[in-house]
PDB file of C-alpha atoms in Angstrom:
ATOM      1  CA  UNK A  24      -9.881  12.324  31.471  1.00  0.00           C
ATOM      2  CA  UNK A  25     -13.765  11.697  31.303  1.00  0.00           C
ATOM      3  CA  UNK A  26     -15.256   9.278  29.220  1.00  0.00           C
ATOM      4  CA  UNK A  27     -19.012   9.364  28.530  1.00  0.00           C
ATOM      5  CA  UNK A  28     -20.590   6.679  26.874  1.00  0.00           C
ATOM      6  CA  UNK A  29     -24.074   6.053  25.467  1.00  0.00           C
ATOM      7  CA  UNK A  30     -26.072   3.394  23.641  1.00  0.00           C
ATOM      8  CA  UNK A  31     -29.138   2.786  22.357  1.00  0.00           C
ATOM      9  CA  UNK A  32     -29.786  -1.191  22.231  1.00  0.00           C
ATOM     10  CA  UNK A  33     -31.479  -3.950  20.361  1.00  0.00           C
ATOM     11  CA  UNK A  34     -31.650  -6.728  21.947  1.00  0.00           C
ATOM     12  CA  UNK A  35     -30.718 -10.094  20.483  1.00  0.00           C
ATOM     13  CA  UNK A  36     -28.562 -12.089  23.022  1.00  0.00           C
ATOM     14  CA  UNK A  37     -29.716 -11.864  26.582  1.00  0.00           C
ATOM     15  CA  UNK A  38     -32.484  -9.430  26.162  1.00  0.00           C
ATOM     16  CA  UNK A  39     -33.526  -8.814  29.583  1.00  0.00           C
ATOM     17  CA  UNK A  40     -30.067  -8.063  31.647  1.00  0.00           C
ATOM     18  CA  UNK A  41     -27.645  -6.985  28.941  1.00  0.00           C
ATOM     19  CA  UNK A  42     -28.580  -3.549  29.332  1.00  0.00           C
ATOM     20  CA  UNK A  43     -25.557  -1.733  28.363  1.00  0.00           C
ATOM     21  CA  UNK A  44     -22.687   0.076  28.888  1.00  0.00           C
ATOM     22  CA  UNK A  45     -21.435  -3.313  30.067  1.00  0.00           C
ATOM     23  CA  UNK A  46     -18.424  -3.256  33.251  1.00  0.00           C
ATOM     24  CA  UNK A  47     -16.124  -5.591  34.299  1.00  0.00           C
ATOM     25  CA  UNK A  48     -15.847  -6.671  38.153  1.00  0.00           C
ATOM     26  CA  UNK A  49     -14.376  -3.673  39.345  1.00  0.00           C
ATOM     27  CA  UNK A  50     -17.106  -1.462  37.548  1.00  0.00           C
ATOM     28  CA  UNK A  51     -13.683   0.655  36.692  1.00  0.00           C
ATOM     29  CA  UNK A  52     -13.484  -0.779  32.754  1.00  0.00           C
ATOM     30  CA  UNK A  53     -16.802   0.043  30.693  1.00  0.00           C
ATOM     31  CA  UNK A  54     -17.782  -1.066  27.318  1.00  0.00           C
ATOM     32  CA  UNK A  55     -20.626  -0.053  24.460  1.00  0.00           C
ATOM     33  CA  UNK A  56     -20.909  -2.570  21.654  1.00  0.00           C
ATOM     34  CA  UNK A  57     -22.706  -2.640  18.541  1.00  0.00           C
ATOM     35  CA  UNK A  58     -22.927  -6.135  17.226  1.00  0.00           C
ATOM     36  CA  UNK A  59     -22.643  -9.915  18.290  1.00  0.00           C
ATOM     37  CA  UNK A  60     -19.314 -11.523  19.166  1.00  0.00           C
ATOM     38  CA  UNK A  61     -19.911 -15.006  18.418  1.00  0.00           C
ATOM     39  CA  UNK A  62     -17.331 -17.397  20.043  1.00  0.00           C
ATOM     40  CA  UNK A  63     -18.420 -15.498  23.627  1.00  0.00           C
ATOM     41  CA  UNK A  64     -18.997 -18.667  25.735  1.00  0.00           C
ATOM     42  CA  UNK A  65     -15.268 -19.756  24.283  1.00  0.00           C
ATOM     43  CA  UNK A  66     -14.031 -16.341  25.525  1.00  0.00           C
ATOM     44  CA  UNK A  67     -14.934 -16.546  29.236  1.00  0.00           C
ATOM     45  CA  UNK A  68     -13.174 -20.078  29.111  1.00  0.00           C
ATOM     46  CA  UNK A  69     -10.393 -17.577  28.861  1.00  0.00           C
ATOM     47  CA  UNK A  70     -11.185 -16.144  31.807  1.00  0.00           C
ATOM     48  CA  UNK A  71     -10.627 -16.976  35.604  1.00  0.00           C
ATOM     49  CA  UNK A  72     -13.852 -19.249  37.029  1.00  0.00           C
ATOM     50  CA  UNK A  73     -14.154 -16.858  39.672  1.00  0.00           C
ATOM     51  CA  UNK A  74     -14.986 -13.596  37.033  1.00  0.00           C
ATOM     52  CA  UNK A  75     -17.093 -15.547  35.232  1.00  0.00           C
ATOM     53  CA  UNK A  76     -19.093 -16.025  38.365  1.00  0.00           C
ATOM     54  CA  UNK A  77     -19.404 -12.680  38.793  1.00  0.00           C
ATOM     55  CA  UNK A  78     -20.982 -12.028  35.341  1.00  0.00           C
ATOM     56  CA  UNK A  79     -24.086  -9.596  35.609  1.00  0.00           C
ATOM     57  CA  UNK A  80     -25.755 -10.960  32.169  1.00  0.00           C
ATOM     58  CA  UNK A  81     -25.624 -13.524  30.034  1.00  0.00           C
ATOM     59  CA  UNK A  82     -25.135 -10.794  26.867  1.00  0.00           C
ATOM     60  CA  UNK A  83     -22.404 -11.948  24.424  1.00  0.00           C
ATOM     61  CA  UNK A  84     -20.792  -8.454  24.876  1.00  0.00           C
ATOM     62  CA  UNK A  85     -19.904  -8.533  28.392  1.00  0.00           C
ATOM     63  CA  UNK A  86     -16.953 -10.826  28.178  1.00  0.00           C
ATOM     64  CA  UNK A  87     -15.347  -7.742  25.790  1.00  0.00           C
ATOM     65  CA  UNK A  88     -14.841  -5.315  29.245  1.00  0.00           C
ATOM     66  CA  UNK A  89     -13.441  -8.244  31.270  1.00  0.00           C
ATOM     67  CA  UNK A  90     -11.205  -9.127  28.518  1.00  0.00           C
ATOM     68  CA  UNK A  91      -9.740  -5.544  28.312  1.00  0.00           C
ATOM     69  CA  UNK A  92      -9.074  -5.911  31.469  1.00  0.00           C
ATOM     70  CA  UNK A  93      -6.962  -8.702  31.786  1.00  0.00           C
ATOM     71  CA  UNK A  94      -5.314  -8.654  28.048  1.00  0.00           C
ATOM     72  CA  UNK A  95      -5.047  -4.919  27.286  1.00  0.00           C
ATOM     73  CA  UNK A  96      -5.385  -3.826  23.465  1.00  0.00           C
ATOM     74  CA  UNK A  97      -4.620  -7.348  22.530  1.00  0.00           C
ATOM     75  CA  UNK A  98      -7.555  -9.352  23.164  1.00  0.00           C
ATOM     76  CA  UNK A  99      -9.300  -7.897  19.979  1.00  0.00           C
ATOM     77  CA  UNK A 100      -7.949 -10.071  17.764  1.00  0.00           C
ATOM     78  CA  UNK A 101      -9.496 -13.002  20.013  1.00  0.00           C
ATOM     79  CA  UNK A 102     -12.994 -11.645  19.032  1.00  0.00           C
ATOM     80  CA  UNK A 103     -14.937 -13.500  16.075  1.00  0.00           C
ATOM     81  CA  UNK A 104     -17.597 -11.516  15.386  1.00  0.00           C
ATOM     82  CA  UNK A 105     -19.487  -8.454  13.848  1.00  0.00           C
ATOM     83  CA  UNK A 106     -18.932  -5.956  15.757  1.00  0.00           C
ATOM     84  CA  UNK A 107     -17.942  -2.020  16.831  1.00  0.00           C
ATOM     85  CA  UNK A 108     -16.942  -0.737  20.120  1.00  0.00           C
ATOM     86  CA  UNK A 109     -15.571   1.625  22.220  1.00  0.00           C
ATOM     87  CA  UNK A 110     -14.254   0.319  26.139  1.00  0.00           C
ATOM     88  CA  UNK A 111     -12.624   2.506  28.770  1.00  0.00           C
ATOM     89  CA  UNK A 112     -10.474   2.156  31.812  1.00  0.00           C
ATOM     90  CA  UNK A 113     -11.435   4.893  35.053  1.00  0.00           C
ATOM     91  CA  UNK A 114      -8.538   4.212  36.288  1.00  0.00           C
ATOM     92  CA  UNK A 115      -5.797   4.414  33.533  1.00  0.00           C
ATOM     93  CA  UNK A 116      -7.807   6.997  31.724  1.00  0.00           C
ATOM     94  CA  UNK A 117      -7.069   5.210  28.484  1.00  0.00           C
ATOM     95  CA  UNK A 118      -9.849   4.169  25.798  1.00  0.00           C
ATOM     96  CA  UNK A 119      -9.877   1.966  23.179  1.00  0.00           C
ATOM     97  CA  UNK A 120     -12.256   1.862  19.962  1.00  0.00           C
ATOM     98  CA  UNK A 121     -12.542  -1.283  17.435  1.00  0.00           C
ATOM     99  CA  UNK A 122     -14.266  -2.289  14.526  1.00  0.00           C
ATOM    100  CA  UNK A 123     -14.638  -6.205  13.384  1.00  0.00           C
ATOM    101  CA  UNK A 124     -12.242  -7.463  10.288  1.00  0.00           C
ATOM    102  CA  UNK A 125     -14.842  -6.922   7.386  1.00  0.00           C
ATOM    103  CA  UNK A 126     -16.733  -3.303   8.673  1.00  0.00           C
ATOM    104  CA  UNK A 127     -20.288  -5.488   9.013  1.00  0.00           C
ATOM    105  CA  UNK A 128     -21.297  -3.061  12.038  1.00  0.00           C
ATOM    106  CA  UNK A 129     -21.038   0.299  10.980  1.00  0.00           C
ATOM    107  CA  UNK A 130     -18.768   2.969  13.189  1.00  0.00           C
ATOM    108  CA  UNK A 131     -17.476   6.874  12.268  1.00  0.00           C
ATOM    109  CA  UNK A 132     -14.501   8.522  14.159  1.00  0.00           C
ATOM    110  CA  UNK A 133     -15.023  12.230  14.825  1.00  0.00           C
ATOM    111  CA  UNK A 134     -12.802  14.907  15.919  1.00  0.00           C
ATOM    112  CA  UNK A 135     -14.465  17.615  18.112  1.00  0.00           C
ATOM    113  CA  UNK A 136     -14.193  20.941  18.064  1.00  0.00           C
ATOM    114  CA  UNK A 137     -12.501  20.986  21.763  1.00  0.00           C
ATOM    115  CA  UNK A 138     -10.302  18.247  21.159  1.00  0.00           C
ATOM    116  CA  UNK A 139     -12.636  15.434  21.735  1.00  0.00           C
ATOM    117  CA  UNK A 140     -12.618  12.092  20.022  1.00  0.00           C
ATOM    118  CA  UNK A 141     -16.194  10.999  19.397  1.00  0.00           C
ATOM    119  CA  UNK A 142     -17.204   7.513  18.019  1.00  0.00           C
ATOM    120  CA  UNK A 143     -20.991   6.550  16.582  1.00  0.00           C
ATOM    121  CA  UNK A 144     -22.439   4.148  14.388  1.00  0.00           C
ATOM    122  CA  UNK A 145     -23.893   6.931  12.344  1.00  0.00           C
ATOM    123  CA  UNK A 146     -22.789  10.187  11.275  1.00  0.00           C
ATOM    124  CA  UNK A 147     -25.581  12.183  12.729  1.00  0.00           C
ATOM    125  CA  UNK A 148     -24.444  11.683  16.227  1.00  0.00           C
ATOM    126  CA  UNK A 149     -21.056  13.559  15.101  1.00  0.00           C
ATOM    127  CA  UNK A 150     -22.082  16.534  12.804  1.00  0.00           C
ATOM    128  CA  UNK A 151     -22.819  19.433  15.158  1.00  0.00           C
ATOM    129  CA  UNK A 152     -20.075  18.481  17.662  1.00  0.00           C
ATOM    130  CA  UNK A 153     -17.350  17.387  15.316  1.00  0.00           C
ATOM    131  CA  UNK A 154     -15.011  19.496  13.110  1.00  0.00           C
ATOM    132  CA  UNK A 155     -14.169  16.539  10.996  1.00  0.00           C
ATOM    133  CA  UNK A 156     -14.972  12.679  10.730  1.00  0.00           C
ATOM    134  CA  UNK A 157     -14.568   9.461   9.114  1.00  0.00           C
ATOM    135  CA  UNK A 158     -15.175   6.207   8.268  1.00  0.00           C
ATOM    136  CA  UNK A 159     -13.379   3.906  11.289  1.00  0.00           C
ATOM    137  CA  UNK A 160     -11.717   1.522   9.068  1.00  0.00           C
ATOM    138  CA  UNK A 161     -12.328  -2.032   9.601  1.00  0.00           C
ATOM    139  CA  UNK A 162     -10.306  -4.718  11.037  1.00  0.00           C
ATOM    140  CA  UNK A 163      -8.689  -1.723  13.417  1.00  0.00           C
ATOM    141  CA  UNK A 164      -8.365  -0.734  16.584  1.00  0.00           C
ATOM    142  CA  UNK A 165      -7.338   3.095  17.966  1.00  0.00           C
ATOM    143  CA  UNK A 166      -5.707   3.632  21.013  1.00  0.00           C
ATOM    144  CA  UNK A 167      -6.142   6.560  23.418  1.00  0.00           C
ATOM    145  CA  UNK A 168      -2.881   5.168  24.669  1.00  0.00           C
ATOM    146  CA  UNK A 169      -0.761   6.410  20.978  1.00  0.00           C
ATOM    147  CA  UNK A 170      -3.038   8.353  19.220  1.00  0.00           C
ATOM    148  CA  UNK A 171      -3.359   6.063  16.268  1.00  0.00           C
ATOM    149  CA  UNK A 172      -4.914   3.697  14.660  1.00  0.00           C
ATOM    150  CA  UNK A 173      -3.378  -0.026  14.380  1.00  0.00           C
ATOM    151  CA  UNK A 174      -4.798  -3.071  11.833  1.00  0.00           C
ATOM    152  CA  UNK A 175      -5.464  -5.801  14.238  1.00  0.00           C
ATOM    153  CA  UNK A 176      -6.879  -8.181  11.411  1.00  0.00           C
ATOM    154  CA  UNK A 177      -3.767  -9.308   9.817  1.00  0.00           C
ATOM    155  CA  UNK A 178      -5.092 -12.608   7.726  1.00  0.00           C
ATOM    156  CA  UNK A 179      -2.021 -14.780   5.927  1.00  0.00           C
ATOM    157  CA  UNK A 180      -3.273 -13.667   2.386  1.00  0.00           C
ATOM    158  CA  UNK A 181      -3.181 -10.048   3.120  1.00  0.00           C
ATOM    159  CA  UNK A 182       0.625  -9.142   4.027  1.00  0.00           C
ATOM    160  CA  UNK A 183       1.681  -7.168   6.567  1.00  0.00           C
ATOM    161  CA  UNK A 184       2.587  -3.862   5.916  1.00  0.00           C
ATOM    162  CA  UNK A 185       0.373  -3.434   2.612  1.00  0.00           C
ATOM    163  CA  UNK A 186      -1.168  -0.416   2.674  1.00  0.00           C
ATOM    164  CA  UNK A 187      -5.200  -0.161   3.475  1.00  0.00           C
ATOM    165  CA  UNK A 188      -6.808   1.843   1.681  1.00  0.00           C
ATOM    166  CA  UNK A 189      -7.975   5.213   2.776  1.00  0.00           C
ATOM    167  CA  UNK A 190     -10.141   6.941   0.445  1.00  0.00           C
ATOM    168  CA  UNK A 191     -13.169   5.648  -0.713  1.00  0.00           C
ATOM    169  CA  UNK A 192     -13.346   4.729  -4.374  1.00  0.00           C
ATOM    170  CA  UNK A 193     -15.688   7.085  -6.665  1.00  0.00           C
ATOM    171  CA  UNK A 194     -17.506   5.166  -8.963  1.00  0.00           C
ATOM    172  CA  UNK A 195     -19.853   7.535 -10.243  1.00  0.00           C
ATOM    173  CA  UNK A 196     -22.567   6.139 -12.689  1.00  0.00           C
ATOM    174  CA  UNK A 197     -21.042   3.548 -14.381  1.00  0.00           C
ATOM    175  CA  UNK A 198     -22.201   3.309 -18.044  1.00  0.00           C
ATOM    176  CA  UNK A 199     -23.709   0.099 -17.464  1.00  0.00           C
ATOM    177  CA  UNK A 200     -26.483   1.907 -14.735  1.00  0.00           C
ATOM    178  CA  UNK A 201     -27.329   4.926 -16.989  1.00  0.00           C
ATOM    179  CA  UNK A 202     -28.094   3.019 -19.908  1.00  0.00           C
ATOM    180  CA  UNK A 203     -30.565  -0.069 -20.023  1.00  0.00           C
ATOM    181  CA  UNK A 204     -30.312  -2.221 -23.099  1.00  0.00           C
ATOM    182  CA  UNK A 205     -33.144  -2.452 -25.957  1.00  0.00           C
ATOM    183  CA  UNK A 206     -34.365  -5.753 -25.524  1.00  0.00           C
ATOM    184  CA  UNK A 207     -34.885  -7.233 -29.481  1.00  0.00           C
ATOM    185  CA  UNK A 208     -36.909  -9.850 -30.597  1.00  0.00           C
ATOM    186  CA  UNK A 209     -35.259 -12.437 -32.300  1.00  0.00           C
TER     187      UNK A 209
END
């Protein structure tokens, strides 16, 4: 399977070397992030000394690829942050995509024409290649590996199991936007 990613960047965390897609030590496991991931310096504690040393950058992102690597899928849950991405494996052939627990960074799932899956932070990137797309719902992940998509954020006040969800709501123009109040002199 063939991956292709692309990214345009701004530049808060490292702005001179964390020129992305970002790889992991073997240059086999790629990653394009939009966002910040906060608790990165705790995240290459997790880490062995030696991969850490091998770091190209000092972006916050770049521990995400390395972390794939060693954790599979299940690392994204160890990620405080804002954040959307999409990280690949050469060798497996397997992708992943994830979007942080609230949906701060924006991020759209399309479904090509051929097949494809595409991801973007905005819906222009998808229209003329994709049949059909959505919203990628937050505090998710989707696997290449099944096909689906699985909540990762599980927090103890929302139970497992309760359904997300998975249309957005239509408010229309509420009453109290189409019609402004007389102000009256008392």
């Amino acid at each position: 399977q063939t991956h292709t990613h692309t990214h345009e960047r701004l530049a808060i965390v490292d702005p001179f070397s964390g020129k992305q897609p970002l790889f992991d030590e073997s240059g086999k496991v790629c990653v394009t992030v939009n966002g910040e991931i906060y608790n990165h310096m705790q995240l290459r504690e997790k880490l062995d000394a030696d991969t850490v040393a091998k770091f190209k950058t000092q972006s916050d992102c770049e521990p995400i690829a390395h972390l794939y690597a060693k954790y599979g899928e299940d690392f994204v849950s160890m990620l405080d942050g804002m954040f959307a991405f999409v990280v690949s494996d050469e060798v497996s052939g397997e992708f992943l995509a994830a979007r942080d627990h609230i949906g701060k960074c924006p991020m759209y799932i399309g479904y090509g024409h051929d097949g494809s899956i595409w991801f973007a932070s905005e819906l222009k990137a998808l229209k003329d290649d994709c049949g059909r797309f959505e919203i990628f719902p937050p505090g998710h992940y989707y696997s290449s590996r099944t096909g689906e998509f699985k909540r990762w954020y599980n927090p103890t006040w929302f139970p497992e199991g309760c359904p997300v969800p998975s249309t957005p709501l239509d408010l229309g123009r509420p009453h109290c936007y189409t019609h402004t109040p007389q102000h009256k002199k008392i």
